Structures are given as structure tokens and as C-alpha cells.
Amino acid sequence: MARPILVANWKNHPSSLIEAKTLLRQLSRSSKLYKKLFFFIAPPYPYFALVSERLGNFGQLAAQDVFVLPSGNHTGQVTLDILKSFGVRLAILGHSERRALGETNDSVSQKINIALRSGIIPLVCVGETARDQDGEHFEFLRDELKLSLAGLNRKNDIAKLVIAYEPVWAIGKNARDAIAPADLSQSVIFIRKVLTDMFGRKTAEHIPILYGGSVESANVRALLHETGIRGFLVGHASLHTKSLEAIAESLI
Ligand code: 13P
């Protein structure tokens, strides 16, 4: 079986280069643990050089987004050739915090395509803003998946795709307020069904699905138990060495 996947989304943290150095030094003490996983860190751009240098061989660099146009003159943007030159292997695309700033399914779809053409693994985030009794959130999830993954039909493309299920309502809280394992399991089955409708069973069953949203050491084992996920996309807990270690250990 393929290795579990752990992605640390640092978002816009920590707030200084010195703190980033300290965090990396602490993380590297558990390098043996992280080497057992596909481990990625997605830092803010100004820390890319530092992270790519200090990650050594226990993890890989990831981007929190990509710019949709090829290299050229684009003031204020970071193009894929620059990301690649730092060794970026994976890009988080369609994160709800970017969708809240205006990212559309259409632009997510374009970004998936350009990332794939550059040999970068797209980690595509989907997730409903609220869960409701009538299951309307499943329709939202289906539309988001279908529109974000539009235009992907080549087997080679799908083989590199990773999905992150991140219900928006569960992000940035704590273990108590995260999704219940039974609900997670239901969503994963649903996502797998949509992927099957789109790409066929054989292809769909190999697409890894991660979970993100208030993953902490306290809920990580319950979230893993028979829910069908291959790993986690972790926000705030990834900034605390002990919490991230506990999450990594649970995946092994
Ligand atoms: P939290 O783990 O802080 O809820 O963030 C989840 C997330 O948005 C990861 O991409």
C-alpha cells in the first residue's frame, strides 16, 4: 500500500523568519518519523528558500496556490517555473480561504491543468460551507468536484491527482468541533462515488482523499478509523511540533 500523506499548511504563519527556523529545527528532530510518510510543508513564499534548504530528505516543499499564467511579466505573482526551481512537488489548489477571496471552480480547473503540465501534484480542496439535514451539502460537493476537475480525463492526469476534503465549517476550530468520523466517512464515500461517475471505478479508487479541518492529536485516530482517508491536510496543529508528531505517528 502507498505511504500515507501528510501536508502541513502553514498558511501565513509563523510571523517571522526566526520562528520559521525554530519550527524547522524542531521538526527535523523527528525526521525519521516524517520519512515514513509522503510529508509536505506548504510555507508562505518568503520562507521557501529556508524550507527547501532545511527540509533535507524528510519532506518536500509544497505551494499554497499557483499562478495560472506561464512565465512572463506578471508583477506581484510567482510563476510555476520559480516554484519548480525551489523543488515544489505539490500545490494546494482551491483552498476555501482562497475561494473566499474570489477563487472560482473555473480558475481551480485551470490551475490543476497548468500544475499537471509542470509536473506538480495538484492537491484539490473541496468542502461544503455548512452541513444540512436534507443532505443538500452533497449537491454542493458534487458540483464543486465536477467543475473543479473539469477537463481532466486523461488517465495520466488522474493518476497524479489528490483530493482534500475540507468542510469549511470545520476549519480553524478545535478537535471537539471537527467533523464526526461517521460524517467524514459518509463524505468520503460520496466523493469516491462522484469520482467514479467521472473517471470510472478503477481510476477513481486510486485517487487519494485527505481530510482537513481542525485535525489535532486529540481527534486524529478517530478520524482515521475506517473513514477511507489516506492522510491529512493540517493547518494550526502543523505549527506545533508535538501535535504534528502525534498526527504523523497515527498515520504509520
Ligand atoms: P486547521 O487545521 O487549522 O483547521 O486548518 C485546516 C486547513 O485549512 C488546512 O488547509
Short mmCIF file of C-alpha atoms and ligand atoms in Angstrom, two decimals:
data_model
loop_
_atom_site.label_atom_id
_atom_site.label_comp_id
_atom_site.label_asym_id
_atom_site.label_seq_id
_atom_site.Cartn_x
_atom_site.Cartn_y
_atom_site.Cartn_z
CA MET A 1 0.00 0.00 0.00
CA ALA A 2 1.23 3.51 -0.81
CA ARG A 3 2.53 5.66 2.01
CA PRO A 4 0.10 7.92 3.89
CA ILE A 5 0.19 11.62 3.02
CA LEU A 6 0.65 14.46 5.49
CA VAL A 7 0.55 18.07 4.31
CA ALA A 8 1.40 20.89 6.71
CA ASN A 9 -0.35 24.05 5.52
CA TRP A 10 1.42 26.86 7.35
CA LYS A 11 -0.94 29.43 5.75
CA ASN A 12 0.56 32.84 6.67
CA HIS A 13 2.47 31.57 9.73
CA PRO A 14 4.79 31.76 11.57
CA SER A 15 5.13 35.51 11.70
CA SER A 16 8.92 35.75 11.35
CA LEU A 17 11.84 34.04 9.66
CA ILE A 18 13.39 33.34 13.07
CA GLU A 19 10.28 31.47 14.20
CA ALA A 20 10.23 29.53 10.92
CA LYS A 21 13.84 28.49 11.55
CA THR A 22 12.99 27.33 15.08
CA LEU A 23 9.99 25.36 13.84
CA LEU A 24 12.06 23.62 11.16
CA ARG A 25 14.80 22.79 13.65
CA GLN A 26 12.23 21.19 15.96
CA LEU A 27 10.59 19.30 13.09
CA SER A 28 13.88 17.91 11.85
CA ARG A 29 14.38 16.14 15.20
CA SER A 30 11.62 13.75 14.10
CA SER A 31 12.87 13.40 10.55
CA LYS A 32 12.82 9.58 10.80
CA LEU A 33 9.10 9.70 11.52
CA TYR A 34 8.30 12.03 8.61
CA LYS A 35 10.37 9.95 6.22
CA LYS A 36 7.86 7.12 6.64
CA LEU A 37 5.20 9.31 5.03
CA PHE A 38 4.78 11.47 1.98
CA PHE A 39 5.34 14.61 4.04
CA PHE A 40 4.94 18.11 2.61
CA ILE A 41 5.27 21.59 4.06
CA ALA A 42 3.44 24.48 2.37
CA PRO A 43 5.01 27.65 3.82
CA PRO A 44 4.47 31.32 2.89
CA TYR A 45 6.62 32.25 -0.16
CA PRO A 46 9.26 34.27 1.75
CA TYR A 47 10.22 31.08 3.64
CA PHE A 48 10.60 28.91 0.53
CA ALA A 49 14.39 29.09 0.35
CA LEU A 50 14.73 28.28 4.03
CA VAL A 51 12.26 25.39 3.97
CA SER A 52 13.64 23.86 0.78
CA GLU A 53 17.16 24.00 2.28
CA ARG A 54 16.23 22.67 5.76
CA LEU A 55 13.71 20.01 4.74
CA GLY A 56 16.54 17.82 3.55
CA ASN A 57 15.26 14.40 2.71
CA PHE A 58 12.48 14.12 5.28
CA GLY A 59 9.88 16.12 3.42
CA GLN A 60 9.03 18.04 0.29
CA LEU A 61 8.09 21.59 -0.45
CA ALA A 62 4.50 22.46 -1.41
CA ALA A 63 2.83 25.68 -2.58
CA GLN A 64 -0.40 27.06 -1.16
CA ASP A 65 -1.58 28.16 -4.61
CA VAL A 66 -0.23 28.61 -8.13
CA PHE A 67 -0.48 31.46 -10.62
CA VAL A 68 -2.42 30.47 -13.68
CA LEU A 69 -0.26 32.05 -16.44
CA PRO A 70 3.10 30.81 -17.70
CA SER A 71 6.30 32.75 -17.06
CA GLY A 72 6.32 36.31 -18.40
CA ASN A 73 5.94 39.75 -16.87
CA HIS A 74 3.46 39.40 -14.01
CA THR A 75 4.09 41.90 -11.25
CA GLY A 76 3.19 40.52 -7.84
CA GLN A 77 2.85 36.92 -8.97
CA VAL A 78 5.02 33.84 -8.52
CA THR A 79 5.02 31.65 -11.62
CA LEU A 80 5.34 27.88 -11.76
CA ASP A 81 8.89 27.91 -13.12
CA ILE A 82 10.01 29.72 -9.96
CA LEU A 83 8.12 27.28 -7.74
CA LYS A 84 9.73 24.39 -9.57
CA SER A 85 13.20 25.86 -9.17
CA PHE A 86 12.71 25.63 -5.39
CA GLY A 87 11.72 21.98 -5.71
CA VAL A 88 7.96 22.36 -5.21
CA ARG A 89 6.32 18.96 -5.73
CA LEU A 90 2.71 19.62 -4.76
CA ALA A 91 0.33 22.58 -4.82
CA ILE A 92 -2.75 23.13 -2.68
CA LEU A 93 -5.43 24.34 -5.10
CA GLY A 94 -8.92 25.68 -4.42
CA HIS A 95 -8.41 26.06 -0.68
CA SER A 96 -11.58 27.52 0.84
CA GLU A 97 -9.62 30.52 2.14
CA ARG A 98 -8.68 31.31 -1.48
CA ARG A 99 -12.19 30.59 -2.71
CA ALA A 100 -13.41 33.13 -0.10
CA LEU A 101 -11.15 35.69 -1.84
CA GLY A 102 -12.78 35.05 -5.20
CA GLU A 103 -11.19 31.84 -6.50
CA THR A 104 -13.72 30.09 -8.77
CA ASN A 105 -14.11 26.46 -9.78
CA ASP A 106 -13.12 27.57 -13.26
CA SER A 107 -9.80 29.03 -12.13
CA VAL A 108 -9.15 25.98 -9.93
CA SER A 109 -9.64 23.82 -13.00
CA GLN A 110 -7.15 25.94 -15.00
CA LYS A 111 -4.64 25.79 -12.16
CA ILE A 112 -4.94 22.00 -11.93
CA ASN A 113 -4.12 21.77 -15.61
CA ILE A 114 -1.13 24.10 -15.51
CA ALA A 115 0.22 22.38 -12.37
CA LEU A 116 -0.04 18.97 -14.03
CA ARG A 117 1.72 20.23 -17.17
CA SER A 118 4.58 21.39 -14.89
CA GLY A 119 4.82 18.05 -13.11
CA ILE A 120 3.37 19.40 -9.84
CA ILE A 121 0.81 17.27 -7.97
CA PRO A 122 -2.48 19.16 -7.56
CA LEU A 123 -4.00 18.76 -4.09
CA VAL A 124 -7.53 19.90 -4.86
CA CYS A 125 -9.59 21.16 -1.91
CA VAL A 126 -13.35 20.75 -1.80
CA GLY A 127 -15.81 21.09 1.04
CA GLU A 128 -19.22 22.44 1.90
CA THR A 129 -19.70 25.62 3.91
CA ALA A 130 -22.44 24.03 6.04
CA ARG A 131 -23.96 20.59 6.57
CA ASP A 132 -27.72 20.30 6.47
CA GLN A 133 -30.24 17.62 7.44
CA ASP A 134 -31.54 17.20 3.89
CA GLY A 135 -28.10 16.43 2.52
CA GLU A 136 -28.02 19.47 0.23
CA HIS A 137 -24.33 19.82 1.02
CA PHE A 138 -23.73 16.72 -1.09
CA GLU A 139 -25.04 18.56 -4.14
CA PHE A 140 -22.65 21.40 -3.41
CA LEU A 141 -19.80 18.93 -3.05
CA ARG A 142 -20.69 17.19 -6.31
CA ASP A 143 -20.80 20.49 -8.25
CA GLU A 144 -17.54 21.68 -6.74
CA LEU A 145 -15.79 18.43 -7.66
CA LYS A 146 -17.23 18.24 -11.17
CA LEU A 147 -16.45 21.86 -12.02
CA SER A 148 -13.01 21.96 -10.39
CA LEU A 149 -11.95 18.72 -12.11
CA ALA A 150 -13.50 19.64 -15.47
CA GLY A 151 -11.34 18.83 -18.45
CA LEU A 152 -9.34 16.12 -16.70
CA ASN A 153 -9.93 12.87 -18.45
CA ARG A 154 -6.53 11.57 -19.30
CA LYS A 155 -5.51 8.63 -17.19
CA ASN A 156 -2.07 10.14 -16.63
CA ASP A 157 -3.58 13.29 -15.15
CA ILE A 158 -5.88 11.48 -12.76
CA ALA A 159 -3.07 9.25 -11.53
CA LYS A 160 -1.37 12.35 -10.06
CA LEU A 161 -4.44 13.91 -8.51
CA VAL A 162 -5.01 14.15 -4.74
CA ILE A 163 -8.27 15.39 -3.19
CA ALA A 164 -8.53 17.13 0.16
CA TYR A 165 -11.97 17.14 1.75
CA GLU A 166 -12.03 20.24 3.93
CA PRO A 167 -15.51 21.19 5.13
CA VAL A 168 -15.30 24.95 5.52
CA TRP A 169 -17.29 24.97 8.76
CA ALA A 170 -14.73 22.66 10.41
CA ILE A 171 -11.62 24.72 9.63
CA GLY A 172 -9.72 26.62 12.32
CA LYS A 173 -11.63 25.20 15.29
CA ASN A 174 -10.52 22.51 17.71
CA ALA A 175 -10.78 18.73 17.89
CA ARG A 176 -14.17 18.91 19.64
CA ASP A 177 -15.74 20.94 16.85
CA ALA A 178 -14.24 18.98 13.95
CA ILE A 179 -16.28 16.63 11.82
CA ALA A 180 -17.63 13.41 13.38
CA PRO A 181 -15.90 10.32 11.97
CA ALA A 182 -19.25 8.90 10.74
CA ASP A 183 -19.93 12.10 8.79
CA LEU A 184 -16.41 12.08 7.39
CA SER A 185 -16.86 8.51 6.26
CA GLN A 186 -20.14 9.44 4.53
CA SER A 187 -18.50 12.35 2.70
CA VAL A 188 -15.55 10.22 1.58
CA ILE A 189 -17.94 7.59 0.16
CA PHE A 190 -19.80 10.34 -1.64
CA ILE A 191 -16.63 11.91 -3.07
CA ARG A 192 -15.46 8.49 -4.24
CA LYS A 193 -18.83 7.99 -5.95
CA VAL A 194 -18.59 11.32 -7.80
CA LEU A 195 -15.02 10.48 -8.87
CA THR A 196 -16.25 7.07 -10.05
CA ASP A 197 -19.01 8.70 -12.12
CA MET A 198 -16.41 11.00 -13.66
CA PHE A 199 -13.46 8.70 -14.26
CA GLY A 200 -14.63 5.11 -13.80
CA ARG A 201 -14.24 2.86 -10.77
CA LYS A 202 -10.76 1.56 -11.44
CA THR A 203 -9.27 5.02 -11.81
CA ALA A 204 -11.31 6.62 -9.02
CA GLU A 205 -10.45 4.07 -6.37
CA HIS A 206 -6.78 5.03 -6.59
CA ILE A 207 -7.25 8.76 -6.06
CA PRO A 208 -6.08 9.55 -2.51
CA ILE A 209 -8.54 11.52 -0.37
CA LEU A 210 -7.17 13.53 2.55
CA TYR A 211 -9.13 15.22 5.32
CA GLY A 212 -8.51 18.73 6.63
CA GLY A 213 -10.31 20.81 9.25
CA SER A 214 -9.30 21.01 12.92
CA VAL A 215 -7.15 17.89 12.85
CA GLU A 216 -5.36 17.71 16.19
CA SER A 217 -3.63 15.00 18.21
CA ALA A 218 -6.88 14.51 20.18
CA ASN A 219 -9.09 13.52 17.23
CA VAL A 220 -6.63 12.13 14.70
CA ARG A 221 -7.11 8.44 15.48
CA ALA A 222 -10.90 8.64 15.42
CA LEU A 223 -10.77 10.48 12.08
CA LEU A 224 -8.62 7.73 10.61
CA HIS A 225 -10.67 4.80 11.82
CA GLU A 226 -12.44 3.24 8.83
CA THR A 227 -13.14 6.59 7.19
CA GLY A 228 -11.32 5.79 3.97
CA ILE A 229 -8.84 8.69 4.02
CA ARG A 230 -5.16 8.44 3.05
CA GLY A 231 -3.88 11.27 5.23
CA PHE A 232 -4.36 14.82 6.44
CA LEU A 233 -4.05 18.43 5.38
CA VAL A 234 -3.25 20.14 8.66
CA GLY A 235 -3.43 23.84 9.48
CA HIS A 236 -2.85 25.17 13.02
CA ALA A 237 -1.64 21.88 14.52
CA SER A 238 1.19 21.78 11.96
CA LEU A 239 2.78 24.77 13.73
CA HIS A 240 3.15 22.79 16.96
CA THR A 241 5.85 20.16 16.72
CA LYS A 242 4.37 17.77 19.29
CA SER A 243 0.91 17.88 17.74
CA LEU A 244 2.26 17.26 14.25
CA GLU A 245 4.37 14.36 15.52
CA ALA A 246 1.30 12.77 17.11
CA ILE A 247 -0.60 13.17 13.84
CA ALA A 248 2.29 11.66 11.86
CA GLU A 249 2.57 8.74 14.28
CA SER A 250 -1.11 7.92 13.96
CA LEU A 251 -0.69 7.62 10.19
CA ILE A 252 2.04 4.96 10.37
P1 13P B 1 -6.97 23.86 10.57
O1 13P B 1 -6.25 22.54 10.74
O2 13P B 1 -6.33 24.99 11.29
O3 13P B 1 -8.43 23.71 10.85
O4 13P B 1 -6.85 24.26 9.04
C1 13P B 1 -7.23 23.32 8.08
C2 13P B 1 -6.81 23.83 6.78
O5 13P B 1 -7.37 24.79 6.28
C3 13P B 1 -5.67 23.17 6.13
O6 13P B 1 -5.57 23.53 4.80
#
